[in-house]
Coordinates of C-alpha atoms in Angstrom, one line a residue:
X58 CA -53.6 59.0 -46.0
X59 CA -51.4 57.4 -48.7
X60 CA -51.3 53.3 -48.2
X61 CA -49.3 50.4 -49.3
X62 CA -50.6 47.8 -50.8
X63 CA -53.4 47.4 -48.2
X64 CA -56.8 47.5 -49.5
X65 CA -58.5 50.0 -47.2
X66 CA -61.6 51.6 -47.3
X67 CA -62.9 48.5 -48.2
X68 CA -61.4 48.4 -51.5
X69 CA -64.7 50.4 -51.0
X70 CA -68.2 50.2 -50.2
X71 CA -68.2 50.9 -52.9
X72 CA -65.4 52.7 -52.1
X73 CA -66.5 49.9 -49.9
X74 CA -65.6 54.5 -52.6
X75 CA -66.7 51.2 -50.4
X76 CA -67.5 50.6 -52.6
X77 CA -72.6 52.5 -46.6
X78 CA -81.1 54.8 -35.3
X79 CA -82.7 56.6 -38.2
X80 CA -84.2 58.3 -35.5
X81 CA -85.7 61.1 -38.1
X82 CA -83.7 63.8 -36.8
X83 CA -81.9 66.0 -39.4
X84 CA -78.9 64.6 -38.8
X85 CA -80.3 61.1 -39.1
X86 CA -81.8 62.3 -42.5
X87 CA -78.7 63.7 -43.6
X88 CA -76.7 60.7 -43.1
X89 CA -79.5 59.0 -45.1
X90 CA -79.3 61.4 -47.7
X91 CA -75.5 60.6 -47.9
X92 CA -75.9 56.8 -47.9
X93 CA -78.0 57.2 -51.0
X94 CA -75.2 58.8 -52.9
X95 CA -72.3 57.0 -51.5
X96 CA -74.1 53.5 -52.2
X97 CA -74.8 54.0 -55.6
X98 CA -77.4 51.2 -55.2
X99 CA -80.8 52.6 -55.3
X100 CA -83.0 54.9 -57.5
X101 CA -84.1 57.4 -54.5
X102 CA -84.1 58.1 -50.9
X103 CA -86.7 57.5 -48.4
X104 CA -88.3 61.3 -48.0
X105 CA -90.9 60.7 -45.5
X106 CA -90.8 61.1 -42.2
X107 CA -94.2 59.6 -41.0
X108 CA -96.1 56.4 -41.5
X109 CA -94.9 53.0 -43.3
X110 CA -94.2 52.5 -46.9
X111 CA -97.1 53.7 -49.4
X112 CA -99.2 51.3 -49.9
X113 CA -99.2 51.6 -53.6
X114 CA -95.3 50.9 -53.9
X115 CA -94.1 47.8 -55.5
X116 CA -92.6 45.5 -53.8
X117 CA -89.2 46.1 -56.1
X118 CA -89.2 49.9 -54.3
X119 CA -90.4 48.9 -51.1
X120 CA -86.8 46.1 -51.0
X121 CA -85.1 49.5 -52.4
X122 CA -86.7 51.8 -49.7
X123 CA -85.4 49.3 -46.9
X124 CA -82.3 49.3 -48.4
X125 CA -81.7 52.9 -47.9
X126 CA -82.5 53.0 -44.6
X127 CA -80.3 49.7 -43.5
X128 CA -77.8 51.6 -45.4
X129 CA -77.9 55.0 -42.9
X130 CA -77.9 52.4 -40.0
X131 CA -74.5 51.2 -41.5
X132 CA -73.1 54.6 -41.8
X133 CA -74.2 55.2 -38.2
X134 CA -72.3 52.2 -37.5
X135 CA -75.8 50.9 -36.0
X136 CA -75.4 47.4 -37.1
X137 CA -78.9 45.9 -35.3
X138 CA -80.8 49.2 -37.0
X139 CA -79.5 47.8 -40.2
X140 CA -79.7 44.2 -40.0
X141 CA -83.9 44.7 -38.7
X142 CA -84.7 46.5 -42.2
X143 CA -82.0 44.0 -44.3
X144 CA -84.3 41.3 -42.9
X145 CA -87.3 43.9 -43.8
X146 CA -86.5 43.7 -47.2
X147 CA -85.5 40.0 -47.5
X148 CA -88.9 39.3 -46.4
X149 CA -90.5 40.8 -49.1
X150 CA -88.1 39.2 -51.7
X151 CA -85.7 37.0 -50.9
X152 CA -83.7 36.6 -53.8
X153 CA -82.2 40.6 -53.9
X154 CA -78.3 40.2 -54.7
X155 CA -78.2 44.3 -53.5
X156 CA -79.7 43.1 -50.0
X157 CA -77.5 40.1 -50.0
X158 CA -74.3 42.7 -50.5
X159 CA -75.3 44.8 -47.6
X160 CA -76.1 41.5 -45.5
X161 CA -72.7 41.0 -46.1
X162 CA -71.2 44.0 -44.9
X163 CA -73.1 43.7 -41.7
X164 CA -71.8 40.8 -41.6
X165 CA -68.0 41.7 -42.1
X166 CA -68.3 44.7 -39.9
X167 CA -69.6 42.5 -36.7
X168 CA -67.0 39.8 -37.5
X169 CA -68.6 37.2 -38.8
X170 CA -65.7 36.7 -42.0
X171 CA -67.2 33.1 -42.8
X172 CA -70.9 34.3 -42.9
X173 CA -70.1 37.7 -44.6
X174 CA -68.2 35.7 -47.6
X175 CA -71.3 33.3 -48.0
X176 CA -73.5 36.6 -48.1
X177 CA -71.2 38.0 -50.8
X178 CA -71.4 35.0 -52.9
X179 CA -75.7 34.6 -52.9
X180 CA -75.7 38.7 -53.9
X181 CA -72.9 37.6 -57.3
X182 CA -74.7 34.2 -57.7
X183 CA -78.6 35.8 -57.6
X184 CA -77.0 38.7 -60.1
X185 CA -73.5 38.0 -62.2
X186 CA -73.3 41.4 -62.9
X187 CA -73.8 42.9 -59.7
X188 CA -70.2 44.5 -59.6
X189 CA -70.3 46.5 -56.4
X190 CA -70.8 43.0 -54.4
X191 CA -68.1 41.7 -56.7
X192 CA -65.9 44.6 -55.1
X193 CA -66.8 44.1 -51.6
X194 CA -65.8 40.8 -52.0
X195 CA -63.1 41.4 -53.1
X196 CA -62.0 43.5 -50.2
X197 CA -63.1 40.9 -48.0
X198 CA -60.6 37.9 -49.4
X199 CA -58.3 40.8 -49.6
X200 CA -58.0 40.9 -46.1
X201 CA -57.8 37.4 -45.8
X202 CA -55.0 37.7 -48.2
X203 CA -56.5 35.2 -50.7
X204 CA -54.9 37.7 -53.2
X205 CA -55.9 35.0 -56.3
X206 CA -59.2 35.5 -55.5
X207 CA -59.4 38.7 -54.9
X208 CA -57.4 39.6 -58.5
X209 CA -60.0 37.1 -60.2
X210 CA -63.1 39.2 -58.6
X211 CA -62.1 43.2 -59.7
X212 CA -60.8 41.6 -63.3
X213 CA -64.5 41.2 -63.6
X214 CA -65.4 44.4 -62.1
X215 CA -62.9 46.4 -63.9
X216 CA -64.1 45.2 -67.3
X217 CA -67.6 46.5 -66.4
X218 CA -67.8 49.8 -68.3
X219 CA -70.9 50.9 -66.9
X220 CA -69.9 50.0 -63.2
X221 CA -69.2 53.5 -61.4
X222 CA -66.0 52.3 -59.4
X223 CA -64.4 51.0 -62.1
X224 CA -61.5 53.5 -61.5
X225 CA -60.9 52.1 -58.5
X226 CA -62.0 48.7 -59.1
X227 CA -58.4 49.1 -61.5
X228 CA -56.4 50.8 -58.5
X229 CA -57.6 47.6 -56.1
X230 CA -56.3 44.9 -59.4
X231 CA -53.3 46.6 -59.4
X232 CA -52.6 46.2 -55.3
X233 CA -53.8 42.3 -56.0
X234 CA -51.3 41.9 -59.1
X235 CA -48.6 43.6 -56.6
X236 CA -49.4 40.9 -54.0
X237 CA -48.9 38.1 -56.3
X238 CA -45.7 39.2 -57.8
X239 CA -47.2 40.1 -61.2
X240 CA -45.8 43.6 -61.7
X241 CA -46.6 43.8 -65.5
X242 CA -50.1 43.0 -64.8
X243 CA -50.1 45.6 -61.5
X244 CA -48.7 48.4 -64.1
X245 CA -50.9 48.4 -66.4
X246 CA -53.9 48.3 -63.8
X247 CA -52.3 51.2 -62.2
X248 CA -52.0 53.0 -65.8
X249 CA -55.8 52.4 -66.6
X250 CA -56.7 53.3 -63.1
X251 CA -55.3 56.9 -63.7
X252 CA -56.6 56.8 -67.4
X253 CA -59.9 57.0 -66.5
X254 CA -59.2 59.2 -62.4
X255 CA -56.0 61.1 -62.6
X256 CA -56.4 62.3 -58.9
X257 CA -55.6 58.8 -57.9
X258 CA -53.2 59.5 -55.8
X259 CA -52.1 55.5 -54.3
X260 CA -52.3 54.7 -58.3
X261 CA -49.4 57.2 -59.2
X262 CA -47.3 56.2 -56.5
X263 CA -47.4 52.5 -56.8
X264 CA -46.9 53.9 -60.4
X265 CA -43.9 55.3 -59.9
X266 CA -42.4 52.7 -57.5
X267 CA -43.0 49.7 -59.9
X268 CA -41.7 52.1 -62.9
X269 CA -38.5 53.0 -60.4
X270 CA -38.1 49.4 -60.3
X271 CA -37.5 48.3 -63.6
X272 CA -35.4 51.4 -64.2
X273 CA -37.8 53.6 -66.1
X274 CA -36.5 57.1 -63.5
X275 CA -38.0 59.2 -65.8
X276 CA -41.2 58.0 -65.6
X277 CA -41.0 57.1 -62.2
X278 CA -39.9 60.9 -61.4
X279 CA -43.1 61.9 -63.6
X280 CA -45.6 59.9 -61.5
X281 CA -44.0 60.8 -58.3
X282 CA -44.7 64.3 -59.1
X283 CA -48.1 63.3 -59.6
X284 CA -48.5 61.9 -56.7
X285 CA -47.2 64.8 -55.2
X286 CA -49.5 67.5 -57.1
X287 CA -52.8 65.1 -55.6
X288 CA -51.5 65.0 -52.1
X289 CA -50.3 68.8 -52.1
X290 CA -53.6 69.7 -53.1
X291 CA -56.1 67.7 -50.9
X292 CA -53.5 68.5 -48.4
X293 CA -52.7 64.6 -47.1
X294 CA -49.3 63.7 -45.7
X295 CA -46.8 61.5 -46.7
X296 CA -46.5 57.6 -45.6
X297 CA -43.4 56.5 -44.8
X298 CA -44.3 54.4 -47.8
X299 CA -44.2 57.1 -50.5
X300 CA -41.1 58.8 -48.4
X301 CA -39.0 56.2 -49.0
X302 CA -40.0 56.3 -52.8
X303 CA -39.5 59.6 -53.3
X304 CA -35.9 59.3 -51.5
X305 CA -35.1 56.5 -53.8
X306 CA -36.4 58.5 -57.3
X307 CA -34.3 61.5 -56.2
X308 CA -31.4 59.3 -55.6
X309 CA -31.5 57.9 -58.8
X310 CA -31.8 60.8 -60.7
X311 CA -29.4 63.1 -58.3
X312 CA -31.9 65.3 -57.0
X313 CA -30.3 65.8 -53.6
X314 CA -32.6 68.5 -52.1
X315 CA -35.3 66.2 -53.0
X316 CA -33.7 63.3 -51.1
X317 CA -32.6 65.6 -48.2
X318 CA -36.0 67.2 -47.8
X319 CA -38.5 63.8 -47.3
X320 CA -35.2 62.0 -45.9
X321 CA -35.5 64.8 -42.7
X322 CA -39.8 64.6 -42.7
X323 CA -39.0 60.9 -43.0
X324 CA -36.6 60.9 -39.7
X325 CA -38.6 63.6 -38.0
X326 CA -42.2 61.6 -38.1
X327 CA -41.0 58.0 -38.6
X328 CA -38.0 57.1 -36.7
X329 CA -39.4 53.8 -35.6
X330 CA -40.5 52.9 -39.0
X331 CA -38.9 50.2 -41.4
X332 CA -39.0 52.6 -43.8
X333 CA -36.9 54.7 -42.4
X334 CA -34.6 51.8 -41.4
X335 CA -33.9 51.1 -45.0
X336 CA -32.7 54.6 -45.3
X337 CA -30.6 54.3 -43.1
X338 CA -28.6 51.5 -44.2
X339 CA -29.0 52.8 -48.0
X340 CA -27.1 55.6 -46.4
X341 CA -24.6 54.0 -44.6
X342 CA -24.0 51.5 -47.5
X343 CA -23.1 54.8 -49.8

């Protein structure tokens, strides 16, 4: 669904893309199998299905194998699973940022804001370059709307070329610069976000919006339509959000059936909303 401002998803696991009990059943395998290529943090999956850990594994691939399987108790949103094989791999080493990042998002899923955070910064302090914990934290102050910090966090991230969210990493820098009032900064994060994933779809409207606003319509009208072309295709509806917007681009430029057609969905599906409020009185003020 389209969103404001708001980082959901967790900015990502890595969404946190982020950017995440194993009973051995297939369906417990399966969501094992995904956690592994969602998480982006390991090497390979656990593939057995009887016995401990070979004996002959290092201890590096016996942290990474716990890892993987704390990470399918997360998915199946079976925080104590995931927390007994965190600790697993903590007692073999200690000092693993990647354990330290998922400690953290047990953490932030059971509540525990103060403790997550602290997890966060052990996993970026016991590896600087460890941008997926970078992201995550970011979410997390996010929510807390310590924008500052969270803007200071994915400038790192989004300068790592080799980190695999970076795309997004960009889309979340632009939502912080948006928070703090710095709409230059937010428009070119938005720009490089759809530079390197043009199916960002939140990217291209926030796009649009801030080029609306500093009366660029044309190429607010061009990233609207992209907006449009993502959403149409991976058939998601409209916000009130990016109704609004595209009510306020087709006013600008005098596209009336453009402006009649999301003003109706917009009256139809969100009567209650402010959104719709502010068409209102845009409308009664003309």
């Amino acid at each position: 669904m389209v969103s404001g401002p708001d980082l959901k998803d967790g900015i990502n696991i890595m969404k946190f893309n982020t950017v995440q009990g194993v009973d051995l059943s297939i369906n417990a395998f399966k969501s094992l199998t995904a956690a592994c290529i969602l998480a982006g943090l390991l090497t390979a999956c656990v593939t057995t299905t009887t016995g401990g850990f070979n004996v002959d594994t290092s201890d590096e691939q016996a942290v990474q194998d716990y890892i993987q399987l704390a990470l399918a108790y997360y998915e199946a949103d079976d925080m104590l699973g995931a927390r007994r094989h965190v600790n697993n791999a903590l007692a073999i080493n200690p000092d693993h940022a990647d354990t330290y990042n998922l400690l953290a998002l047990i953490s932030q899923r059971e509540g525990d804001l103060d403790i997550a955070e602290q997890n966060f910064l052990r996993a970026i302090r016991l590896d600087r370059t460890n941008s997926r914990a970078r992201n995550n934290y970011a979410a997390l102050v996010f929510g807390l709307q310590r924008f500052e910090d969270a803007f200071e966090q994915l400038q790192v991230v989004a300068n790592d070329i080799e980190y695999d969210g970076r795309a997004i990493a960009f889309e979340n820098l632009g939502r912080s610069a948006e928070r703090l009032g710095r709409e230059s900064e937010a428009e070119n994060a938005f720009t490089r976000a759809l530079q390197l994933n043009s199916n960002l779809y939140v990217s291209a409207l926030e796009l649009s919006m801030l080029k609306l606003k500093r009366g660029d319509e044309i190429g607010a009208r061009q990233n609207y339509q992209q907006y449009l072309t993502i959403v149409e295709f991976y058939k998601l509806p409209h916000t009130p959000r990016a109704l609004l917007a595209g009510i306020q681009i087709g006013t600008r430029l005098n596209e009336q059936k453009m402006v009649d057609d999301f003003a109706l969905i917009l009256g139809t599906l969100y009567q209650e909303s402010p959104e719709y409020q502010t068409y209102r009185s845009l409308s009664d003020a003309s």
